[in-house]
Amino acid sequence: MVCYSGRCLLPLAIVLLALNRPYARGSSQNGIKIKSATFLSPLFVLGPGSVENRYYYNIEFPRGHIALKSFNGEVVDEGGNPIPLHETYLHHWVVAKYYQKIEGQDENNSDYILGRNSGICQAGVLGQYFGLGSETRKTATYVPDPYGIEIGNPAEIPAGYEERWLLNVHAIDTRGVEDRLGCTECKCDLYNITVDEYGRPIRPNYDGGLLCCYDHTQCKLKHGFEGARRNLYLRYTVHWVDWVSSVVPVKIYILDVTDTGERINGSRESRGIVGCHVEYDIEPCTSGLSSDKCIDVKRASLTMPTGGYVIYGVAHQHTGGIGSTLYGEDGREICTSLPSYGQGKEAGNEAGYIVGMSTCYPQPGTVKVSQGEKLVLESNYSATIKHTGVMGLFYILVAEQEPKTWPFRHIGHRAHENLKLSAYAWPTVVLFGVVMFIAVLARSWLKKGREDAYQPILA
């Protein structure tokens, strides 16, 4: 059952899941076996109000020339029990590739080289392959067949280096804090922070964000509260297949709604990106607007460096987010990603928190972007209260080539031909039409309902 703002769509959800299954979670193509493994991050220890935000290098990860199919993670304790967000808030986790110099190689070369995604803000920031936050448990990351994220290609690994992976975990323990939402939004006054982790003064108008909740900072607790420190891990599961010629490679693009397009010396490859700020603040409405009209809308125009077919899309937002949409240059909708808010206390359904983001799995070959096309990214947040350090990111996977064979398209053609030949198939046509009609209504319903779905986290 799928519920949104108290509305449940059981029959539609089941039918749509069945219709989308070949694209989103189909079995491996041509008998290629999907492999999986679950790992634990290095141990981190959190007490009430404390923060973990560090990088772990050379983490356990599948090796060889393979195609990544998915990556999912969650915070667990020593017993493997999932930790709810209202106890430990997972601000984000990030997985990135790098190349480590092999011992004994040329000493004049750098010890490591970062292996970034395809853009657009990958130089300096947002270079990861995967990354989510509080929504991690209920957000699909599966790359549909016959596509995959290629890694471990010997031809692409620099001579004298080996491919490795790093993990960044940013977690905030909010047990007993004075202001739970404020702590998760890294408000500087709650952390009593005036300088960043490098000792540089924070600008006066910076109310909250990543600069104020770095590793080992402490959020303000309620007077007299005491709680035990506990050992935690990020448990992550990776799915992959061995690389074969039938796998179609996809490129990862991470778009940022704060991207102004500015680059030092006009170079996209420059490490000194100044246009991607990653986070921004939401100022509250001052005109007495109702909650359904009190919405902050932020947009950015972004130029695609290469073209291809979009086969996956998902947004990343923080508490207060009510959805994000990526548009083509001609105004067509490429993907809309909406948040799901929890309604209870158990892990994966925490009230007031985003516990999942909807994803887009277009039918292969149907959604194309062109090289140099100016996409428009729109990120919407509730502005009934002030929010600090929010994000408006959008992940898309783009295949530059079409598959040599089109198993999904062929299935569609066969179904269409069978409908024309068999009178018994007409009930299917009617059912399909009804489902599509309900789907349109449901989409409108969900979009309308997203403004009132958000409820602030309470202390």
Short mmCIF file of C-alpha atoms in Angstrom, two decimals:
data_model
loop_
_atom_site.label_atom_id
_atom_site.label_comp_id
_atom_site.label_asym_id
_atom_site.label_seq_id
_atom_site.Cartn_x
_atom_site.Cartn_y
_atom_site.Cartn_z
CA MET A 1 0.00 0.00 0.00
CA VAL A 2 1.31 3.47 -0.94
CA CYS A 3 0.03 6.34 1.18
CA TYR A 4 0.65 10.05 0.79
CA SER A 5 -0.81 12.59 3.21
CA GLY A 6 -3.15 9.92 4.50
CA ARG A 7 -4.33 8.95 1.01
CA CYS A 8 -3.71 5.34 -0.02
CA LEU A 9 -3.56 3.91 -3.54
CA LEU A 10 -3.31 0.15 -3.14
CA PRO A 11 -4.77 -1.10 -6.46
CA LEU A 12 -3.03 1.55 -8.57
CA ALA A 13 0.31 0.99 -6.84
CA ILE A 14 0.17 -2.74 -7.54
CA VAL A 15 -0.74 -2.27 -11.20
CA LEU A 16 1.86 0.43 -11.80
CA LEU A 17 4.52 -1.68 -10.10
CA ALA A 18 3.69 -4.54 -12.45
CA LEU A 19 3.82 -2.25 -15.48
CA ASN A 20 7.15 -0.66 -14.45
CA ARG A 21 8.84 -3.87 -13.35
CA PRO A 22 10.61 -4.65 -16.67
CA TYR A 23 12.32 -1.25 -16.61
CA ALA A 24 13.00 -0.69 -12.92
CA ARG A 25 13.88 -4.07 -11.52
CA GLY A 26 13.87 -6.56 -14.35
CA SER A 27 15.95 -9.73 -14.09
CA SER A 28 19.36 -9.65 -15.71
CA GLN A 29 19.36 -9.67 -19.50
CA ASN A 30 20.57 -12.65 -21.54
CA GLY A 31 21.10 -14.75 -18.45
CA ILE A 32 23.66 -12.40 -16.87
CA LYS A 33 23.63 -13.06 -13.15
CA ILE A 34 23.18 -10.11 -10.82
CA LYS A 35 25.59 -10.38 -7.89
CA SER A 36 25.25 -8.64 -4.54
CA ALA A 37 27.20 -8.12 -1.34
CA THR A 38 26.51 -6.29 1.91
CA PHE A 39 29.28 -4.52 3.82
CA LEU A 40 29.72 -2.43 6.97
CA SER A 41 31.52 0.89 7.09
CA PRO A 42 34.22 1.43 9.70
CA LEU A 43 32.79 1.93 13.19
CA PHE A 44 31.74 5.42 14.28
CA VAL A 45 30.63 6.39 17.77
CA LEU A 46 27.93 8.97 18.51
CA GLY A 47 26.59 10.41 21.72
CA PRO A 48 23.56 12.68 22.13
CA GLY A 49 23.95 15.77 19.97
CA SER A 50 27.27 14.71 18.44
CA VAL A 51 28.20 14.67 14.75
CA GLU A 52 30.07 12.24 12.53
CA ASN A 53 31.26 13.61 9.18
CA ARG A 54 34.38 11.91 7.92
CA TYR A 55 35.80 10.10 4.91
CA TYR A 56 36.72 6.43 4.88
CA TYR A 57 39.18 5.40 2.18
CA ASN A 58 39.63 2.03 0.49
CA ILE A 59 36.28 0.70 1.68
CA GLU A 60 35.10 -2.80 0.85
CA PHE A 61 33.68 -2.77 -2.65
CA PRO A 62 33.22 -5.18 -5.59
CA ARG A 63 36.35 -5.48 -7.73
CA GLY A 64 37.02 -6.19 -11.37
CA HIS A 65 35.57 -4.95 -14.66
CA ILE A 66 31.89 -4.79 -13.73
CA ALA A 67 28.66 -2.83 -14.16
CA LEU A 68 27.15 -1.35 -11.01
CA LYS A 69 23.38 -1.86 -10.75
CA SER A 70 22.55 -0.29 -7.36
CA PHE A 71 23.92 0.97 -4.06
CA ASN A 72 21.81 1.35 -0.90
CA GLY A 73 22.79 2.18 2.67
CA GLU A 74 21.40 2.78 6.16
CA VAL A 75 22.68 3.40 9.68
CA VAL A 76 22.61 0.35 11.98
CA ASP A 77 23.87 -0.50 15.45
CA GLU A 78 26.21 -3.32 16.49
CA GLY A 79 23.35 -5.80 16.38
CA GLY A 80 22.46 -4.82 12.82
CA ASN A 81 19.28 -3.03 13.95
CA PRO A 82 18.24 -0.05 11.78
CA ILE A 83 18.45 3.26 13.65
CA PRO A 84 15.49 5.64 13.17
CA LEU A 85 16.14 9.15 11.87
CA HIS A 86 14.78 10.82 15.00
CA GLU A 87 17.68 9.24 16.91
CA THR A 88 20.47 9.43 14.33
CA TYR A 89 19.76 11.68 11.38
CA LEU A 90 21.56 10.60 8.21
CA HIS A 91 22.34 13.95 6.63
CA HIS A 92 24.00 12.17 3.72
CA TRP A 93 26.28 9.38 2.60
CA VAL A 94 28.46 9.63 -0.49
CA VAL A 95 30.41 6.97 -2.39
CA ALA A 96 33.15 8.06 -4.78
CA LYS A 97 35.86 6.43 -6.87
CA TYR A 98 39.55 7.27 -6.75
CA TYR A 99 42.82 5.84 -8.02
CA GLN A 100 45.56 5.07 -5.50
CA LYS A 101 49.20 5.05 -6.62
CA ILE A 102 50.73 1.59 -6.39
CA GLU A 103 53.65 1.45 -3.99
CA GLY A 104 57.02 1.80 -5.71
CA GLN A 105 55.69 3.75 -8.70
CA ASP A 106 56.97 7.14 -9.88
CA GLU A 107 57.37 9.32 -6.79
CA ASN A 108 56.69 12.45 -8.85
CA ASN A 109 53.08 11.43 -9.41
CA SER A 110 50.25 12.24 -7.02
CA ASP A 111 49.40 9.61 -4.43
CA TYR A 112 45.81 9.52 -5.64
CA ILE A 113 43.59 10.77 -8.45
CA LEU A 114 39.85 11.31 -7.99
CA GLY A 115 37.62 9.43 -10.44
CA ARG A 116 34.65 11.72 -10.86
CA ASN A 117 31.26 11.34 -12.48
CA SER A 118 30.39 13.11 -15.73
CA GLY A 119 29.23 16.40 -14.26
CA ILE A 120 28.10 19.02 -14.15
CA CYS A 121 29.60 20.19 -10.82
CA GLN A 122 32.06 17.33 -10.48
CA ALA A 123 35.23 19.46 -10.31
CA GLY A 124 35.71 20.12 -6.60
CA VAL A 125 32.21 19.16 -5.45
CA LEU A 126 29.50 16.60 -6.29
CA GLY A 127 31.89 14.16 -7.92
CA GLN A 128 30.35 11.06 -6.31
CA TYR A 129 28.89 8.01 -8.02
CA PHE A 130 26.12 7.45 -5.46
CA GLY A 131 24.79 9.55 -2.59
CA LEU A 132 21.55 9.98 -0.63
CA GLY A 133 20.39 11.14 2.78
CA SER A 134 17.42 10.50 5.03
CA GLU A 135 15.52 9.09 2.03
CA THR A 136 17.98 6.24 1.56
CA ARG A 137 15.79 3.35 2.77
CA LYS A 138 12.93 3.94 0.35
CA THR A 139 14.59 5.39 -2.73
CA ALA A 140 15.33 3.09 -5.67
CA THR A 141 18.86 3.27 -7.06
CA TYR A 142 18.56 0.30 -9.43
CA VAL A 143 19.99 0.81 -12.91
CA PRO A 144 17.56 -0.89 -15.35
CA ASP A 145 18.63 -3.53 -17.86
CA PRO A 146 20.46 -3.53 -20.18
CA TYR A 147 22.32 -0.57 -18.66
CA GLY A 148 25.07 -0.35 -16.06
CA ILE A 149 27.62 2.03 -14.54
CA GLU A 150 30.95 0.77 -15.84
CA ILE A 151 33.86 0.55 -13.40
CA GLY A 152 37.14 -1.35 -13.26
CA ASN A 153 37.89 -1.04 -16.96
CA PRO A 154 41.67 -1.63 -17.16
CA ALA A 155 41.90 0.72 -20.13
CA GLU A 156 40.62 3.62 -18.00
CA ILE A 157 42.75 3.07 -14.88
CA PRO A 158 45.85 5.33 -15.02
CA ALA A 159 49.15 3.45 -15.33
CA GLY A 160 50.75 2.86 -11.94
CA TYR A 161 47.44 3.18 -10.05
CA GLU A 162 44.68 0.91 -8.79
CA GLU A 163 40.97 1.67 -8.50
CA ARG A 164 39.58 2.17 -4.99
CA TRP A 165 36.46 3.60 -3.33
CA LEU A 166 35.80 6.04 -0.52
CA LEU A 167 32.77 6.64 1.67
CA ASN A 168 31.67 9.83 3.40
CA VAL A 169 29.11 9.48 6.20
CA HIS A 170 27.50 12.56 7.74
CA ALA A 171 25.32 11.56 10.69
CA ILE A 172 23.87 13.67 13.52
CA ASP A 173 22.71 12.17 16.82
CA THR A 174 19.59 14.10 17.83
CA ARG A 175 18.70 12.25 21.03
CA GLY A 176 17.89 14.81 23.73
CA VAL A 177 18.66 17.88 21.63
CA GLU A 178 16.92 21.16 22.28
CA ASP A 179 15.83 21.67 18.66
CA ARG A 180 15.79 18.49 16.54
CA LEU A 181 14.99 20.23 13.24
CA GLY A 182 17.57 22.94 13.93
CA CYS A 183 20.24 20.32 14.61
CA THR A 184 19.48 18.43 11.40
CA GLU A 185 19.63 21.72 9.48
CA CYS A 186 22.98 22.54 11.12
CA LYS A 187 21.95 25.92 12.52
CA CYS A 188 25.14 27.59 13.68
CA ASP A 189 23.81 29.01 16.97
CA LEU A 190 22.77 25.52 18.14
CA TYR A 191 26.30 24.26 17.50
CA ASN A 192 27.92 27.41 18.93
CA ILE A 193 30.08 27.59 15.81
CA THR A 194 31.73 30.75 14.48
CA VAL A 195 34.58 29.22 12.47
CA ASP A 196 34.62 26.35 9.98
CA GLU A 197 36.56 23.09 10.38
CA TYR A 198 39.69 24.79 9.03
CA GLY A 199 39.49 27.64 11.54
CA ARG A 200 38.27 30.24 9.06
CA PRO A 201 35.61 32.70 10.27
CA ILE A 202 32.10 31.96 9.02
CA ARG A 203 30.47 34.90 7.28
CA PRO A 204 27.96 36.81 9.45
CA ASN A 205 24.89 36.05 7.29
CA TYR A 206 25.49 32.28 7.30
CA ASP A 207 22.76 30.96 9.61
CA GLY A 208 23.25 27.25 9.08
CA GLY A 209 24.54 24.51 6.84
CA LEU A 210 27.49 22.21 6.33
CA LEU A 211 30.01 24.74 7.66
CA CYS A 212 28.48 24.49 11.15
CA CYS A 213 28.05 20.72 11.64
CA TYR A 214 31.39 19.23 10.71
CA ASP A 215 33.00 16.22 12.34
CA HIS A 216 32.96 16.18 16.18
CA THR A 217 30.78 19.28 16.56
CA GLN A 218 28.06 19.20 19.22
CA CYS A 219 24.43 20.33 18.98
CA LYS A 220 22.79 21.89 22.03
CA LEU A 221 21.10 19.42 24.39
CA LYS A 222 18.14 19.91 26.68
CA HIS A 223 19.25 20.91 30.15
CA GLY A 224 20.27 17.89 32.20
CA PHE A 225 19.84 15.33 29.43
CA GLU A 226 22.23 12.39 29.52
CA GLY A 227 22.47 9.47 27.15
CA ALA A 228 24.88 6.69 26.31
CA ARG A 229 27.28 6.80 23.41
CA ARG A 230 26.77 3.99 20.95
CA ASN A 231 28.62 2.19 18.19
CA LEU A 232 27.15 2.61 14.72
CA TYR A 233 27.87 1.65 11.12
CA LEU A 234 26.63 2.45 7.66
CA ARG A 235 25.48 -0.86 6.24
CA TYR A 236 25.57 -0.79 2.45
CA THR A 237 24.53 -3.26 -0.22
CA VAL A 238 25.91 -3.24 -3.75
CA HIS A 239 24.43 -5.03 -6.78
CA TRP A 240 26.45 -5.57 -9.96
CA VAL A 241 27.02 -7.75 -13.00
CA ASP A 242 30.23 -8.79 -14.74
CA TRP A 243 30.92 -6.55 -17.71
CA VAL A 244 29.90 -8.00 -21.08
CA SER A 245 29.40 -6.40 -24.48
CA SER A 246 25.59 -6.43 -24.16
CA VAL A 247 25.70 -4.03 -21.17
CA VAL A 248 25.11 -0.43 -22.27
CA PRO A 249 27.21 2.05 -20.24
CA VAL A 250 25.55 5.07 -18.65
CA LYS A 251 27.03 8.33 -17.42
CA ILE A 252 26.17 9.92 -14.08
CA TYR A 253 25.18 13.59 -14.01
CA ILE A 254 24.48 15.43 -10.75
CA LEU A 255 22.68 18.73 -11.22
CA ASP A 256 22.54 21.43 -8.56
CA VAL A 257 19.79 24.04 -8.36
CA THR A 258 22.28 26.49 -6.80
CA ASP A 259 24.56 26.27 -9.85
CA THR A 260 25.00 29.74 -11.32
CA GLY A 261 27.10 28.48 -14.23
CA GLU A 262 30.17 30.43 -13.08
CA ARG A 263 33.52 28.69 -13.57
CA ILE A 264 37.03 29.93 -12.90
CA ASN A 265 38.67 30.70 -16.25
CA GLY A 266 35.52 29.36 -17.87
CA SER A 267 36.70 25.79 -17.33
CA ARG A 268 34.27 23.08 -16.29
CA GLU A 269 37.27 20.96 -15.29
CA SER A 270 38.72 23.58 -12.93
CA ARG A 271 38.89 22.50 -9.30
CA GLY A 272 37.87 26.02 -8.32
CA ILE A 273 34.17 25.84 -9.08
CA VAL A 274 32.39 28.89 -7.72
CA GLY A 275 28.95 28.38 -9.18
CA CYS A 276 27.82 25.22 -7.35
CA HIS A 277 26.98 26.18 -3.79
CA VAL A 278 25.24 22.85 -3.05
CA GLU A 279 23.12 24.27 -0.22
CA TYR A 280 20.84 27.26 0.30
CA ASP A 281 18.36 28.72 2.79
CA ILE A 282 14.58 28.98 2.63
CA GLU A 283 13.17 32.22 4.00
CA PRO A 284 9.65 32.04 5.48
CA CYS A 285 6.68 33.69 3.81
CA THR A 286 5.86 37.10 5.24
CA SER A 287 2.58 37.83 3.46
CA GLY A 288 0.31 35.53 5.48
CA LEU A 289 -0.10 33.05 2.64
CA SER A 290 -1.78 29.72 3.29
CA SER A 291 0.54 26.70 3.50
CA ASP A 292 -0.45 25.47 0.03
CA LYS A 293 0.72 28.78 -1.47
CA CYS A 294 3.68 29.44 0.82
CA ILE A 295 6.25 27.75 -1.42
CA ASP A 296 9.84 28.63 -2.24
CA VAL A 297 10.61 27.90 -5.89
CA LYS A 298 14.23 27.92 -6.99
CA ARG A 299 15.34 27.36 -10.59
CA ALA A 300 18.61 26.99 -12.43
CA SER A 301 19.49 26.74 -16.12
CA LEU A 302 22.13 24.08 -16.76
CA THR A 303 23.92 23.15 -19.98
CA MET A 304 24.41 19.46 -20.76
CA PRO A 305 28.00 18.75 -21.84
CA THR A 306 26.94 15.65 -23.82
CA GLY A 307 23.69 14.17 -25.05
CA GLY A 308 21.94 10.83 -24.82
CA TYR A 309 18.94 8.98 -23.43
CA VAL A 310 17.81 9.51 -19.83
CA ILE A 311 17.14 6.12 -18.25
CA TYR A 312 16.89 7.14 -14.55
CA GLY A 313 16.27 10.25 -12.49
CA VAL A 314 15.85 11.18 -8.82
CA ALA A 315 16.06 14.32 -6.68
CA HIS A 316 17.69 14.85 -3.31
CA GLN A 317 15.94 17.24 -0.91
CA HIS A 318 15.93 17.92 2.82
CA THR A 319 13.07 18.28 5.28
CA GLY A 320 10.61 20.81 3.92
CA GLY A 321 11.12 19.69 0.33
CA ILE A 322 7.96 19.15 -1.68
CA GLY A 323 9.41 17.97 -4.97
CA SER A 324 11.74 18.75 -7.83
CA THR A 325 11.36 18.68 -11.62
CA LEU A 326 13.87 18.64 -14.46
CA TYR A 327 12.71 20.24 -17.71
CA GLY A 328 14.15 20.21 -21.23
CA GLU A 329 15.01 23.35 -23.13
CA ASP A 330 11.63 23.21 -24.89
CA GLY A 331 9.76 22.97 -21.57
CA ARG A 332 9.10 19.23 -21.73
CA GLU A 333 9.13 17.42 -18.41
CA ILE A 334 12.08 15.04 -18.21
CA CYS A 335 11.51 13.81 -14.65
CA THR A 336 9.61 14.83 -11.53
CA SER A 337 10.79 13.42 -8.20
CA LEU A 338 8.53 13.77 -5.15
CA PRO A 339 9.32 13.12 -1.48
CA SER A 340 7.52 10.73 0.83
CA TYR A 341 7.27 11.75 4.49
CA GLY A 342 7.10 9.26 7.32
CA GLN A 343 4.13 9.04 9.66
CA GLY A 344 5.39 6.91 12.56
CA LYS A 345 8.41 6.23 14.73
CA GLU A 346 9.95 3.08 13.25
CA ALA A 347 12.98 3.15 10.97
CA GLY A 348 11.86 3.97 7.43
CA ASN A 349 8.63 5.68 8.53
CA GLU A 350 9.80 8.51 10.80
CA ALA A 351 7.23 11.29 11.11
CA GLY A 352 8.38 14.64 9.74
CA TYR A 353 11.32 13.22 7.80
CA ILE A 354 11.72 12.54 4.11
CA VAL A 355 11.95 8.74 3.98
CA GLY A 356 11.96 8.28 0.21
CA MET A 357 12.09 10.07 -3.13
CA SER A 358 10.15 8.88 -6.16
CA THR A 359 12.26 7.93 -9.17
CA CYS A 360 11.85 8.08 -12.95
CA TYR A 361 12.46 5.06 -15.18
CA PRO A 362 11.52 6.20 -18.71
CA GLN A 363 10.96 3.52 -21.31
CA PRO A 364 14.40 3.14 -22.95
CA GLY A 365 14.91 5.44 -25.91
CA THR A 366 11.96 7.73 -25.17
CA VAL A 367 13.58 10.62 -23.22
CA LYS A 368 16.51 12.24 -24.99
CA VAL A 369 18.68 15.23 -24.10
CA SER A 370 21.03 16.88 -26.58
CA GLN A 371 24.60 18.05 -26.23
CA GLY A 372 24.55 21.72 -25.30
CA GLU A 373 20.87 21.63 -24.37
CA LYS A 374 19.93 24.02 -21.57
CA LEU A 375 17.98 22.08 -18.99
CA VAL A 376 15.95 23.81 -16.28
CA LEU A 377 16.01 22.37 -12.76
CA GLU A 378 13.27 23.43 -10.34
CA SER A 379 13.36 22.70 -6.61
CA ASN A 380 10.31 23.40 -4.41
CA TYR A 381 10.26 23.75 -0.62
CA SER A 382 7.62 24.64 1.91
CA ALA A 383 8.32 28.15 3.20
CA THR A 384 6.01 28.14 6.22
CA ILE A 385 9.14 28.24 8.42
CA LYS A 386 12.79 29.07 7.81
CA HIS A 387 15.08 26.24 6.65
CA THR A 388 18.86 26.38 6.52
CA GLY A 389 21.35 24.35 4.52
CA VAL A 390 18.80 22.64 2.27
CA MET A 391 19.76 21.00 -1.01
CA GLY A 392 18.23 20.75 -4.46
CA LEU A 393 20.24 18.11 -6.29
CA PHE A 394 19.11 15.93 -9.18
CA TYR A 395 20.74 12.69 -10.33
CA ILE A 396 20.24 11.47 -13.88
CA LEU A 397 21.77 8.50 -15.72
CA VAL A 398 22.32 9.06 -19.42
CA ALA A 399 23.14 6.44 -22.07
CA GLU A 400 24.94 7.92 -25.07
CA GLN A 401 23.95 4.95 -27.25
CA GLU A 402 20.88 2.84 -27.78
CA PRO A 403 21.01 -0.87 -26.96
CA LYS A 404 21.80 -3.15 -29.89
CA THR A 405 18.59 -4.99 -29.09
CA TRP A 406 15.40 -3.58 -27.63
CA PRO A 407 13.80 -6.29 -25.50
CA PHE A 408 11.34 -3.89 -23.92
CA ARG A 409 10.30 -2.29 -27.18
CA HIS A 410 9.85 -5.70 -28.76
CA ILE A 411 7.62 -6.79 -25.92
CA GLY A 412 5.52 -3.69 -26.49
CA HIS A 413 5.23 -4.39 -30.21
CA ARG A 414 4.20 -7.98 -29.64
CA ALA A 415 1.58 -6.91 -27.13
CA HIS A 416 0.18 -4.39 -29.59
CA GLU A 417 0.02 -6.96 -32.37
CA ASN A 418 -1.71 -9.48 -30.11
CA LEU A 419 -4.32 -6.92 -29.16
CA LYS A 420 -5.20 -6.41 -32.80
CA LEU A 421 -5.50 -10.15 -33.41
CA SER A 422 -7.43 -11.28 -30.35
CA ALA A 423 -10.85 -10.13 -29.24
CA TYR A 424 -10.04 -11.46 -25.79
CA ALA A 425 -7.34 -8.82 -25.47
CA TRP A 426 -9.77 -5.89 -25.53
CA PRO A 427 -10.48 -6.11 -21.79
CA THR A 428 -6.75 -5.53 -21.32
CA VAL A 429 -6.98 -2.39 -23.44
CA VAL A 430 -9.88 -1.13 -21.33
CA LEU A 431 -8.05 -1.98 -18.10
CA PHE A 432 -4.92 -0.26 -19.35
CA GLY A 433 -6.92 2.83 -20.25
CA VAL A 434 -8.55 2.91 -16.84
CA VAL A 435 -5.19 2.50 -15.14
CA MET A 436 -3.65 5.32 -17.19
CA PHE A 437 -6.63 7.56 -16.39
CA ILE A 438 -6.29 6.81 -12.68
CA ALA A 439 -2.54 7.34 -12.94
CA VAL A 440 -3.07 10.83 -14.38
CA LEU A 441 -5.52 11.65 -11.61
CA ALA A 442 -3.19 10.20 -9.00
CA ARG A 443 -0.27 12.22 -10.32
CA SER A 444 -2.31 15.40 -10.11
CA TRP A 445 -3.52 14.34 -6.66
CA LEU A 446 -0.01 13.68 -5.39
CA LYS A 447 1.34 16.92 -6.84
CA LYS A 448 -1.47 18.86 -5.22
CA GLY A 449 -1.03 17.01 -1.96
CA ARG A 450 2.71 17.47 -1.70
CA GLU A 451 2.37 21.02 -0.35
CA ASP A 452 0.48 19.88 2.75
CA ALA A 453 2.35 16.57 3.22
CA TYR A 454 5.25 18.23 4.99
CA GLN A 455 5.02 18.58 8.77
CA PRO A 456 7.97 20.12 10.65
CA ILE A 457 10.11 17.89 12.86
CA LEU A 458 9.27 18.56 16.47
CA ALA A 459 11.88 18.81 19.23
#
